[in-house]
Coordinates of C-alpha atoms in Angstrom, one line a residue:
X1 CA -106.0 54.3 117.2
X2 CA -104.6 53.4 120.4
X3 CA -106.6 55.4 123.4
X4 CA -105.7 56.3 127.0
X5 CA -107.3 55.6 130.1
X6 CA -106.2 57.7 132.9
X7 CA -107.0 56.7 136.5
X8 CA -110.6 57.8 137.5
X9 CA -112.3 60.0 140.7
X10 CA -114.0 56.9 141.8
X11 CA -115.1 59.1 145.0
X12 CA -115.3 62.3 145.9
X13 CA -112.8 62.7 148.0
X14 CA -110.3 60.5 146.0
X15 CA -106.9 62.0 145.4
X16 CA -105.1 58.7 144.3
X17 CA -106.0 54.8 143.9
X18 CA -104.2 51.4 144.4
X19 CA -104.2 48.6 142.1
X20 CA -105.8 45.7 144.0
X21 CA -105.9 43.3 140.6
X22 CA -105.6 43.8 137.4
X23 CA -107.9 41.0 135.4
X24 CA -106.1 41.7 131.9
X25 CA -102.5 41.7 131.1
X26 CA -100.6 43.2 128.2
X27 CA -101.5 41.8 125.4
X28 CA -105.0 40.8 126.3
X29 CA -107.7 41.3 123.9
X30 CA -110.7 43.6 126.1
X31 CA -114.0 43.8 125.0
X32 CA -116.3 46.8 125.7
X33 CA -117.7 45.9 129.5
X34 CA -114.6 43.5 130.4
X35 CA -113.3 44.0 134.1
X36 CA -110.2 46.1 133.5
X37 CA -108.7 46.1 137.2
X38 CA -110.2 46.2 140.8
X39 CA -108.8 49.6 141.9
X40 CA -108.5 50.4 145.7
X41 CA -109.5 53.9 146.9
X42 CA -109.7 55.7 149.8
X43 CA -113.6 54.8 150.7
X44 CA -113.7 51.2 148.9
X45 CA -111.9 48.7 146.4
X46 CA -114.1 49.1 143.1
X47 CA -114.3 47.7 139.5
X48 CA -113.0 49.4 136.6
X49 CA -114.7 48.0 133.3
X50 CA -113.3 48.8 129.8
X51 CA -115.0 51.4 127.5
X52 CA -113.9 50.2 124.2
X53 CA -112.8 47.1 122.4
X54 CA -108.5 46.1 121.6
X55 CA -105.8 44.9 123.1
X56 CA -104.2 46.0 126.3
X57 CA -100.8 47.3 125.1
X58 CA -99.9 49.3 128.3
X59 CA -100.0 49.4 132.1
X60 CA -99.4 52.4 134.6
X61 CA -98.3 50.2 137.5
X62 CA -98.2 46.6 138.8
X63 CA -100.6 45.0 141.0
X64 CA -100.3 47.2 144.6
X65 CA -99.1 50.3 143.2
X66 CA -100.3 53.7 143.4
X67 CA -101.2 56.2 140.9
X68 CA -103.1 59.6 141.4
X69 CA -106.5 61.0 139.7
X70 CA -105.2 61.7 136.1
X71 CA -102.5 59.4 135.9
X72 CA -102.1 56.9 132.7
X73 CA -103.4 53.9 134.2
X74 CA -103.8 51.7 130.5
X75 CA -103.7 52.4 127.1
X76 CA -105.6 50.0 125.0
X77 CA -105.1 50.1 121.2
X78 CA -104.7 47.4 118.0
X79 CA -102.1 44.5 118.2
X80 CA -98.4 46.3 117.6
X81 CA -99.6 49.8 117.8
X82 CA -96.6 52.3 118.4
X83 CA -97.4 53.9 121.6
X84 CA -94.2 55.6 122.7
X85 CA -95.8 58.8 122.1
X86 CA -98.6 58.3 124.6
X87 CA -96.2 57.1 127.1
X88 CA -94.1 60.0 126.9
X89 CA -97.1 62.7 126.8
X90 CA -97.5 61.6 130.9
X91 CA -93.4 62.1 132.3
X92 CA -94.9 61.3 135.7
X93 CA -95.8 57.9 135.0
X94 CA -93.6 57.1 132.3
X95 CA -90.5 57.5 135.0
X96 CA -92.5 55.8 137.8
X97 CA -92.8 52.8 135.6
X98 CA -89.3 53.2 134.3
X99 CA -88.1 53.4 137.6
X100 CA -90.5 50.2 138.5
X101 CA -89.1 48.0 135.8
X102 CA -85.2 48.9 136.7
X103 CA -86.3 48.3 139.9
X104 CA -87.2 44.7 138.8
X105 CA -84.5 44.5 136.2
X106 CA -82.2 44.7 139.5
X107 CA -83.7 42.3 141.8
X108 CA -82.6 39.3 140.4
X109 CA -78.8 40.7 140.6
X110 CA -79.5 40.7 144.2
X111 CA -81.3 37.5 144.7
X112 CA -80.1 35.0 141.7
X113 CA -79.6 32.6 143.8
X114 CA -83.9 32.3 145.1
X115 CA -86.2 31.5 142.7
X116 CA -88.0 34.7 142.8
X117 CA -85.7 36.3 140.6
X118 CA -87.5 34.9 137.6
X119 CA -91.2 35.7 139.0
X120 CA -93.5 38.8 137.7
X121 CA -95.6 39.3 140.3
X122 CA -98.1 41.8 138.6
X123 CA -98.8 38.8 136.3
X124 CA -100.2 36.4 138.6
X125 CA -103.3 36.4 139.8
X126 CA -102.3 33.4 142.5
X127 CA -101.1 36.0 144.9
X128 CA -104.3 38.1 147.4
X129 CA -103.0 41.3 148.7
X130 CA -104.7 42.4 151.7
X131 CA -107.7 45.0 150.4
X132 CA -108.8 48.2 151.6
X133 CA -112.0 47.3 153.3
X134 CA -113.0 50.7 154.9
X135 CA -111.6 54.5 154.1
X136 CA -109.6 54.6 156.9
X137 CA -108.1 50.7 157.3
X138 CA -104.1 50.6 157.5
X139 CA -104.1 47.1 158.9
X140 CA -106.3 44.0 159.2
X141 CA -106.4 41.0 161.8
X142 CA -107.5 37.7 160.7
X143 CA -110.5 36.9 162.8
X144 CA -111.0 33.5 161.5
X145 CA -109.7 31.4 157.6
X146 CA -112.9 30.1 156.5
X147 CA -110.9 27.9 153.7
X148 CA -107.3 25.6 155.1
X149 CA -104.4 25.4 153.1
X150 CA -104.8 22.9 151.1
X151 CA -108.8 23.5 150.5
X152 CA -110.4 23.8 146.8
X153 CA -111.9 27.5 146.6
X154 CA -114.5 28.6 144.4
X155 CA -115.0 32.0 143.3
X156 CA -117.4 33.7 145.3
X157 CA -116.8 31.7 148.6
X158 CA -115.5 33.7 152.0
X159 CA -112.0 32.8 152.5
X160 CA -111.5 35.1 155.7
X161 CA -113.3 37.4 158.0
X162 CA -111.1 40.5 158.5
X163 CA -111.5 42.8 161.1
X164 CA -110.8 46.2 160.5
X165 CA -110.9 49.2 162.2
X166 CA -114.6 49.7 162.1
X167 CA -116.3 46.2 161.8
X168 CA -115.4 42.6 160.6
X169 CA -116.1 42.3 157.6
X170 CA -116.1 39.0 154.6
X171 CA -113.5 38.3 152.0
X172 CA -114.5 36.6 149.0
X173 CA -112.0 34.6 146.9
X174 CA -111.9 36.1 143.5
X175 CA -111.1 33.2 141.3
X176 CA -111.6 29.7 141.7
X177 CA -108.3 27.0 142.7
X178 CA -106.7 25.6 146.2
X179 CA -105.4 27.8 149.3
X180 CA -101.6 27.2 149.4
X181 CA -100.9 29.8 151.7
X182 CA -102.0 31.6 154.5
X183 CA -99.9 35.2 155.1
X184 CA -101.2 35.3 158.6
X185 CA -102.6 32.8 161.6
X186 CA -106.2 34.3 163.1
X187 CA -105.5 37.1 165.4
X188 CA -102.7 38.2 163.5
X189 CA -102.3 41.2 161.7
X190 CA -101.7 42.2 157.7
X191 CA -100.6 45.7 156.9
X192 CA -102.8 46.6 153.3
X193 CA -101.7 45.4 150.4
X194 CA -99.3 42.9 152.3
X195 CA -99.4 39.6 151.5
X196 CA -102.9 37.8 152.8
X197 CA -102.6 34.4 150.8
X198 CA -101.7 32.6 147.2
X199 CA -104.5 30.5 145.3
X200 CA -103.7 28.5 142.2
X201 CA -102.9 24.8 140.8
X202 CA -101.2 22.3 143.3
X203 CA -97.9 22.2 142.5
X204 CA -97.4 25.7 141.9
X205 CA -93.7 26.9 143.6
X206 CA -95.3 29.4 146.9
X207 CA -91.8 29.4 148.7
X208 CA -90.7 31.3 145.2
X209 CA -93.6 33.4 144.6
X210 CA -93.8 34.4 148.9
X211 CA -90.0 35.4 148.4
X212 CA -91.0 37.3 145.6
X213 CA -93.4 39.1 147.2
X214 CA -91.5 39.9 149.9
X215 CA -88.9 41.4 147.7
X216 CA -86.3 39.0 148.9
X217 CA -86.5 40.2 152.4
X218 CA -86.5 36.1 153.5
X219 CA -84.5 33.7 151.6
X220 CA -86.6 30.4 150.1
X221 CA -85.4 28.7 152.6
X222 CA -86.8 30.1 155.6
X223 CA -90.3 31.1 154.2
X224 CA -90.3 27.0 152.8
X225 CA -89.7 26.1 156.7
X226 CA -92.4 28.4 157.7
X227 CA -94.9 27.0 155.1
X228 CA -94.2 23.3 156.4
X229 CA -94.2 24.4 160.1
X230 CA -97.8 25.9 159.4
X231 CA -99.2 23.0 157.5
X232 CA -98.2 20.7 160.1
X233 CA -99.5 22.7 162.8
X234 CA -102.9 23.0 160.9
X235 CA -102.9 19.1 160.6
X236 CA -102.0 19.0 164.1
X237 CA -104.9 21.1 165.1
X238 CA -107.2 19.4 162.8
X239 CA -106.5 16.1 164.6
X240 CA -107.3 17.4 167.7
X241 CA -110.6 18.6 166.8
X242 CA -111.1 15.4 165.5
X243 CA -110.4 13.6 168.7
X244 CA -111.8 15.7 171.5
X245 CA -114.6 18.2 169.6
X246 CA -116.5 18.4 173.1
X247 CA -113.0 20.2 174.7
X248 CA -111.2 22.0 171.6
X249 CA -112.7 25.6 170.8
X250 CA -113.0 25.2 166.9
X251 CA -114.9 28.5 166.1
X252 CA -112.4 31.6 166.3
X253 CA -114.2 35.0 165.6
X254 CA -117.2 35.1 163.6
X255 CA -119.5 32.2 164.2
X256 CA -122.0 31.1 161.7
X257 CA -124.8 29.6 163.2
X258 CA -128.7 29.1 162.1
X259 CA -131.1 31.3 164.1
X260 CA -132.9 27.9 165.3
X261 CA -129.2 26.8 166.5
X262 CA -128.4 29.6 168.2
X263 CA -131.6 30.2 170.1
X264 CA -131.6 26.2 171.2
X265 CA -127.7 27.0 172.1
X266 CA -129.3 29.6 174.4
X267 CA -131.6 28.2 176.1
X268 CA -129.4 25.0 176.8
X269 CA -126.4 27.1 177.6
X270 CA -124.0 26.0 174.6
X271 CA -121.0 28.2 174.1
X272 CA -120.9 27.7 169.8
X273 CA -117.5 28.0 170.0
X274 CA -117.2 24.8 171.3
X275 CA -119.4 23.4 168.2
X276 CA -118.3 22.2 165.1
X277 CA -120.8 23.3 162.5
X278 CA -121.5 20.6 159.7
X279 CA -123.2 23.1 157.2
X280 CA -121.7 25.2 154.1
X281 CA -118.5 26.9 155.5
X282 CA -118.8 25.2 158.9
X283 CA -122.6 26.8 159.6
X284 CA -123.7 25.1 162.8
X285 CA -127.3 23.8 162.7
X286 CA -130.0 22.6 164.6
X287 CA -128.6 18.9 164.3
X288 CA -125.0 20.3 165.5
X289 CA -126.8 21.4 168.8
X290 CA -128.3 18.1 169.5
X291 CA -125.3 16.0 168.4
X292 CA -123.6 17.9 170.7
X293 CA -126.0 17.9 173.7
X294 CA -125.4 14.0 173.6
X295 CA -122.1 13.9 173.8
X296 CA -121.7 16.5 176.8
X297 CA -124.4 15.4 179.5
X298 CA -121.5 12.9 181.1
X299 CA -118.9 15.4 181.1
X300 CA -117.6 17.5 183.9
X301 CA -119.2 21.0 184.1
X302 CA -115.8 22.8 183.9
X303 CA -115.5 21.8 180.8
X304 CA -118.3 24.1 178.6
X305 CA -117.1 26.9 180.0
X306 CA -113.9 29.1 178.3
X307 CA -110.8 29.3 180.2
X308 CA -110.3 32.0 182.2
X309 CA -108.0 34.5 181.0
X310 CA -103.9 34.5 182.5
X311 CA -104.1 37.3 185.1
X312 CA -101.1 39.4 185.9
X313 CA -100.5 39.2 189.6
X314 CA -97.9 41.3 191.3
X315 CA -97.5 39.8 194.5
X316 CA -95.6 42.7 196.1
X317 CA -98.4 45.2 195.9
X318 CA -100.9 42.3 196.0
X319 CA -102.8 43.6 193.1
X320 CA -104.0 41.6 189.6
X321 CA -105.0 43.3 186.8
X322 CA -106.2 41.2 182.9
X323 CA -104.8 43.3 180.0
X324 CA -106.6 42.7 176.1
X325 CA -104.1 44.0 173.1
X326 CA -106.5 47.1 171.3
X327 CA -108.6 46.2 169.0
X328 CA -108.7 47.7 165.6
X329 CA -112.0 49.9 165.9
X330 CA -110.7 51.1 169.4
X331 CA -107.4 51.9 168.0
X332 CA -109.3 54.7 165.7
X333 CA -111.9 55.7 167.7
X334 CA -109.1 56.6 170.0
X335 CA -107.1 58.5 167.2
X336 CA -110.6 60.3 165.4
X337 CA -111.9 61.4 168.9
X338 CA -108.4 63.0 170.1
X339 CA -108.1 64.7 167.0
X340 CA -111.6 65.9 167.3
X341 CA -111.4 67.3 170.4
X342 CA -108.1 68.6 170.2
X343 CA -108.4 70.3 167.0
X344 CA -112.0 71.5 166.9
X345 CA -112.5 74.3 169.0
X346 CA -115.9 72.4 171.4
X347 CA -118.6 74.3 173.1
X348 CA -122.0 73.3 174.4
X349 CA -125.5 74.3 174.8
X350 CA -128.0 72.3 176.9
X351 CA -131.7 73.4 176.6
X352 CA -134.7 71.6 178.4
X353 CA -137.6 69.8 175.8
X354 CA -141.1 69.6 177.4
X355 CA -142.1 65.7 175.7
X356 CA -145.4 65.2 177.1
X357 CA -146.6 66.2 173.6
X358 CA -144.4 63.4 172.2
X359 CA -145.0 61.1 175.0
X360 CA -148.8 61.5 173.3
X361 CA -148.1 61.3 169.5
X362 CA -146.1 58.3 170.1
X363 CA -148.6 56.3 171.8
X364 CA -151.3 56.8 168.9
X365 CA -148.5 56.2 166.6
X366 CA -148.0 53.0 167.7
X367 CA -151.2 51.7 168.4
X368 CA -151.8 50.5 164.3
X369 CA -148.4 50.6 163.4
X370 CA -146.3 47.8 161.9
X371 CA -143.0 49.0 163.4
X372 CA -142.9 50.5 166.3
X373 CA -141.3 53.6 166.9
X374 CA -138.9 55.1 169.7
X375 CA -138.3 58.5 170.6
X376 CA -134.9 58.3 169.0
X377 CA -136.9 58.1 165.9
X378 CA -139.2 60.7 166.9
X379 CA -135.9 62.8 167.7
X380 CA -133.8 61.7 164.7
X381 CA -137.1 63.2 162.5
X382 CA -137.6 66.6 164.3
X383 CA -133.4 67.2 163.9
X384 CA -133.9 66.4 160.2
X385 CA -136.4 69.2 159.8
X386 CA -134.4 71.5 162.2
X387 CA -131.7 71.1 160.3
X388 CA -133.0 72.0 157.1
X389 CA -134.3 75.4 158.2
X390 CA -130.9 75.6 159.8
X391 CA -128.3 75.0 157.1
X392 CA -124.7 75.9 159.2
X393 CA -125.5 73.2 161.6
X394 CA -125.6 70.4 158.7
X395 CA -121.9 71.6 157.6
X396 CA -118.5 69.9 157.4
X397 CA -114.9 71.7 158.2
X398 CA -112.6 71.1 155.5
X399 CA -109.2 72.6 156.8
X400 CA -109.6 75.6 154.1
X401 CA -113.0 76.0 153.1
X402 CA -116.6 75.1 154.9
X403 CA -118.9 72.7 152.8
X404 CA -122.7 73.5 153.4
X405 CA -124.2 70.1 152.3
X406 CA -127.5 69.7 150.8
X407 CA -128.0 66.5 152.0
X408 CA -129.5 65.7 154.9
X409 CA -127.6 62.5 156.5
X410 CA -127.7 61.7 159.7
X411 CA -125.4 59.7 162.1
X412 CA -126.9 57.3 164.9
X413 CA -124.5 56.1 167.4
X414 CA -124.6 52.3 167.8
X415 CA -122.9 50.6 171.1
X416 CA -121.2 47.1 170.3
X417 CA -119.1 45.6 172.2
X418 CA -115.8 46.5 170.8
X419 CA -116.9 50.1 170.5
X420 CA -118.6 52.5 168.5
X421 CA -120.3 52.4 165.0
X422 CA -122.3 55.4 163.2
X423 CA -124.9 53.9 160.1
X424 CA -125.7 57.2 158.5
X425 CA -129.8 57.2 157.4
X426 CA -129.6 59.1 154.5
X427 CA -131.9 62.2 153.1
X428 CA -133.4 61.4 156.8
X429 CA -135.8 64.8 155.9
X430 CA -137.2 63.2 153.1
X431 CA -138.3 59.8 154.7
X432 CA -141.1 58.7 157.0
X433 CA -141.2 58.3 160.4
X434 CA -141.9 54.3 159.9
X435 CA -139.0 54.8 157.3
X436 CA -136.6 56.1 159.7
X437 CA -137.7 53.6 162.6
X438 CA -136.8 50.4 159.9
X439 CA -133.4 51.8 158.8
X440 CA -132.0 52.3 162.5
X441 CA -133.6 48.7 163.3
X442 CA -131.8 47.2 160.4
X443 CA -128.4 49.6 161.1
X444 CA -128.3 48.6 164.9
X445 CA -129.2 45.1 164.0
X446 CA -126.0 44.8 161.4
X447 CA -124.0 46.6 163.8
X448 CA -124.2 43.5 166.5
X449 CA -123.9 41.2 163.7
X450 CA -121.0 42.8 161.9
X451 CA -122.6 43.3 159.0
X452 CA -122.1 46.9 157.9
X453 CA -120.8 47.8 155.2
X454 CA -118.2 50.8 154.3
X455 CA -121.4 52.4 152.4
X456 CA -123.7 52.2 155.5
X457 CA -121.3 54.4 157.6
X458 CA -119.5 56.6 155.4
X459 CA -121.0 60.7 154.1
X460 CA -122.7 61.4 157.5
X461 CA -123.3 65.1 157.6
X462 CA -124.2 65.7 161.4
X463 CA -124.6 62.6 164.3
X464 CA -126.9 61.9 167.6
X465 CA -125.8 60.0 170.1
X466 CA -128.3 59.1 172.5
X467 CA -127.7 57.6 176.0
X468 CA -131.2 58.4 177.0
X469 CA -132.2 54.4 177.2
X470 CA -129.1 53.5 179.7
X471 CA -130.6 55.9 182.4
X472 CA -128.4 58.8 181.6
X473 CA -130.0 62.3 182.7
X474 CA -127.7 64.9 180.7
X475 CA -124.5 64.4 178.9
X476 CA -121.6 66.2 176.2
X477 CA -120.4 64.2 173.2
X478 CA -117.4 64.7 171.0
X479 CA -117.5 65.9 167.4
X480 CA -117.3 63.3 164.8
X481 CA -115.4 64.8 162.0
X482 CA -115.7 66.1 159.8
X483 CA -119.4 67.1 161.5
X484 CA -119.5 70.5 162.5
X485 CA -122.1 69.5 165.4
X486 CA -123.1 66.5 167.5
X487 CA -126.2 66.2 169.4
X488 CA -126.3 64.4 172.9
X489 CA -130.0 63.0 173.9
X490 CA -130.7 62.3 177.2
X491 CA -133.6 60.4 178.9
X492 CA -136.7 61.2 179.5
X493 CA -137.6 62.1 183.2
X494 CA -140.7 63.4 185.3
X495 CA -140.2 66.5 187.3
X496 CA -142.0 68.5 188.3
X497 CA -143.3 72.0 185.7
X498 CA -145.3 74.9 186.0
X499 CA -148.0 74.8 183.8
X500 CA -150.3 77.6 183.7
X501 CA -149.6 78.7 186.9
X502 CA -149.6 75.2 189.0
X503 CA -147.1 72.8 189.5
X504 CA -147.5 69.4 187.5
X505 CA -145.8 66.4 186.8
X506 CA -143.6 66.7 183.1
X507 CA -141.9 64.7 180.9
X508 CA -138.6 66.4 180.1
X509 CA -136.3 65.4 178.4
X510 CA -132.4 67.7 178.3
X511 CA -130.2 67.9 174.6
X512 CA -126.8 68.9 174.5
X513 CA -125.4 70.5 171.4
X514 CA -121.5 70.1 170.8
X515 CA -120.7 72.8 168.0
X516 CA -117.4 73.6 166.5
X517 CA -116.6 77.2 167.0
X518 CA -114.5 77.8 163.3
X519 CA -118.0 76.9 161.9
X520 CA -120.9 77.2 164.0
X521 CA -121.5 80.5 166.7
X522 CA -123.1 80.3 169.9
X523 CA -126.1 82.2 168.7
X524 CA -126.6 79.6 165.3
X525 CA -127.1 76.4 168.1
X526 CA -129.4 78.1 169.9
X527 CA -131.6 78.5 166.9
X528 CA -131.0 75.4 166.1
X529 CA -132.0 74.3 169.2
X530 CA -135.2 76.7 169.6
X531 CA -136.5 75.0 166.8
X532 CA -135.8 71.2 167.6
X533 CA -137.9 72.1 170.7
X534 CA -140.5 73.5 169.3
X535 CA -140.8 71.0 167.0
X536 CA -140.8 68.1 169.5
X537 CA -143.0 70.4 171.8
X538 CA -145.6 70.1 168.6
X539 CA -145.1 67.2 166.9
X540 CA -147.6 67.7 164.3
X541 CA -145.7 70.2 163.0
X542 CA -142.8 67.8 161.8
X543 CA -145.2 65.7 159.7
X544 CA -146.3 68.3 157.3

């Protein structure tokens, strides 16, 4: 008997998912474990695996399109099973795909003269949409192809690095055959689930499948013209590289170097861009240094060093001024914080922390231990077990209700040089101090090298930010939703205290709590607070 498989909560905040790939077709016999579909949702593209053996008789929508929690998503059954009925018992999605196949039954009237017209795109697996590679992506830029049209691709090997809005991140080819098409240059940007590239057999039509894609919005012609006009400008470019590697930058974004090759590139002041790597997918190593040492000693200095960027001068005013397009992460930092701000109603409360206690405790600490550990740890720890006497300040605004979580996961606020990430250490009250010190090490250390992961910065329950190392005294930070508190650390300074009754030098160090008023009250951060001092005060009393 034929069974239905409705589209599945795949997170917890889930409310619909996209198809990124289906990996069986109608008709198709599935085996209990077989990869069903790759389905996009609103924290990260995950595989859906068939519970039951059959045949797939039935699919809720095509490759790219949407269908919400509950939705028929496949019905898998025995060879020729009647399943009209099923259809029928979900009108939602039997009219969306009734509406989807007149949709298709009408395109070829109105393109029977391109080749698309005969094309089922949810049937090929040649064609890569652009994924969903964080919750809130809407757009990727290439930052570098790691495959050229025209190169063989093997499952499992990076074809791009795409940087989103919060880090750049690796996109592995799916299924092995050649790259016929590129749907964007590097630096250029994809809207999700447009068009990102085709891989299959040589020989395989792309002007008719591109046209298909784009729903006929180009006619053959024009997309075969632009498909030439980038193959020849890719062999143009190749040649160059050829001919003068010392000059040509050849590594765009990304670079993938050895750590022996970059630390020799250091200290003998080689820009790796200018280095063509001759390891797997272009990795530059120690021999790539040294190759290239030889050829530049004769050359002219001028040449190692980047051109400088094309200044805007206005002569009249006799100023100049460089301007950079916005990155991705920049672009929603700037959106998350405005609405923060704007819509959470912010207010502070500063309070003093005597550390001479935790100046103490940290030196002992660290005179056996493996990994040393910083006062942000020693910070991170005492807010974990604040927070946990304190539930309201480890809560989450929700529009309509307030979500006290149970879990203890804690933000840090990582600088990199296109703006800011947040690693979340999770259950932070239940781990070590030597625990806490290795996550934030292996967090901050991904965050410069663009490693982190949609996991690694998503659930975050409250968030420090701590300026404390760059000098700064005393400081307010936004909300990062939907936190209902942020804590601001400053640096540790001596000034001078009175301590039973005479003046001494102290080590104090100033907090700053940003609450959101339609959660937290005045009188809640100040316990709060109360207690992270005392507990930083006493250290001791956070390790029992």
């Amino acid at each position: 008997m034929a069974e239905v498989i409705l589209m599945p909560r795949l997170s917890d905040t889930m409310t619909e998912g996209v198809i990124a790939a289906w990996h069986k077709k109608v008709g198709d016999t599935v085996k209990k474990g077989d990869l069903l579909a790759e389905i996009e949702t609103d924290k990260a593209t995950m595989e859906l695996e068939s519970y039951q053996n059959g045949t797939l008789l039935h699919i809720g929508t095509a490759k790219g399109g949407k269908l919400q929690v509950n939705d028929l998503l496949a019905i898998i059954g025995n060879a020729g099973e009647d399943i009209s009925g099923l259809i029928n018992a979900n009108p939602t999605t039997a009219t969306e795909v009734k509406d989807t196949a007149t949709k298709k039954a009408d395109e070829p009237k109105a393109t029977t003269n391109q080749p698309s017209s005969s094309i089922d795109i949810s049937k090929m697996e040649e064609v890569v949409l652009m994924p969903r590679l964080s919750d809130t992506m809407t757009e990727g830029v290439i930052a570098s192809w790691q495959k050229n049209i025209g190169d063989a691709v093997k499952k499992g090997e990076v074809l791009a690095d795409i940087e989103t809005d919060k880090a750049t991140m690796e996109l592995e080819s799916y299924k092995d055959g050649v790259l016929l098409y590129q749907g964007a240059k590097a630096g250029e940007k994809i809207l999700v689930n447009d068009l990102l590239c085709i891989i299959g057999k040589q020989g395989l039509d792309v002007n008719a499948i591109v046209a298909a894609v784009k729903s006929g919005s180009g006619n053959t012609e024009s997309v075969k013209s632009e498909n030439e006009t980038s193959n020849s400008k890719s062999e143009i470019s190749l040649k160059a590289e050829v001919s003068n590697q010392t000059t040509e930058i050849v590594n765009e974004g990304r670079i993938f170097a050895s750590p022996l090759a970059k630390k020799l590139a250091e200290e003998k002041g080689i820009d790796l861009k200018y280095v063509k790597g001759s390891g797997d997918n272009g990795r530059i190593t120690k021999n790539d240094i040294d190759n290239y040492k030889q050829t530049t000693d004769n050359r002219p200095q001028t040449t190692e060093t980047a051109a400088p960027k094309p200044s805007t001068v206005d002569r009249r005013l006799s100023t100049s001024f460089d301007e950079v397009p916005v990155s991705q992460m920049r672009k929603v930092i700037a959106k998350r914080l405005s609405e923060s701000l704007f819509t959470a109603p912010h207010f502070y409360l500063t309070m003093s922390i005597n550390m001479d206690a935790a100046v103490a405790a940290r030196t002992k600490l660290n005179e056996n231990a493996k990994v040393k550990i910083s006062f942000n740890d020693l910070v991170l720890k005492a807010t974990a077990v604040a927070l946990k006497q304190h539930p309201k300040i480890n809560s989450s605004w929700l529009g309509d209700k307030i979500r006290y979580n149970h879990n203890i996961n804690i933000g840090v606020a990582v600088a990199v040089d296109e703006g800011l990430l947040v690693p979340v250490v999770r259950n932070a009250d239940a781990l070590s101090l030597s625990q806490i010190t290795t996550q934030v090490k292996d967090f901050a250390q991904k965050a410069k090298d663009k490693k982190l992961q949609p996991s690694d910065w998503e659930g975050s329950t409250f968030t420090i930010s701590n300026l404390g190392m760059f000098g700064i005294d005393e400081f307010t930070a936004i909300i990062n939703p939907p936190d209902a508190c942020i804590l601001a650390v400053g640096g540790i300074s001596q000034i001078p205290v009175v301590k039973n009754n005479q003046i001494v030098v102290g080590n104090i160090m100033k907090v700053t709590l940003s609450c959101d008023h339609r959660v937290v009250d005045g009188a809640t951060g100040a316990a709060f607070l109360q207690t992270l001092k005392s507990l930083l005060e006493e250290p001791l009393r956070m390790m029992i």
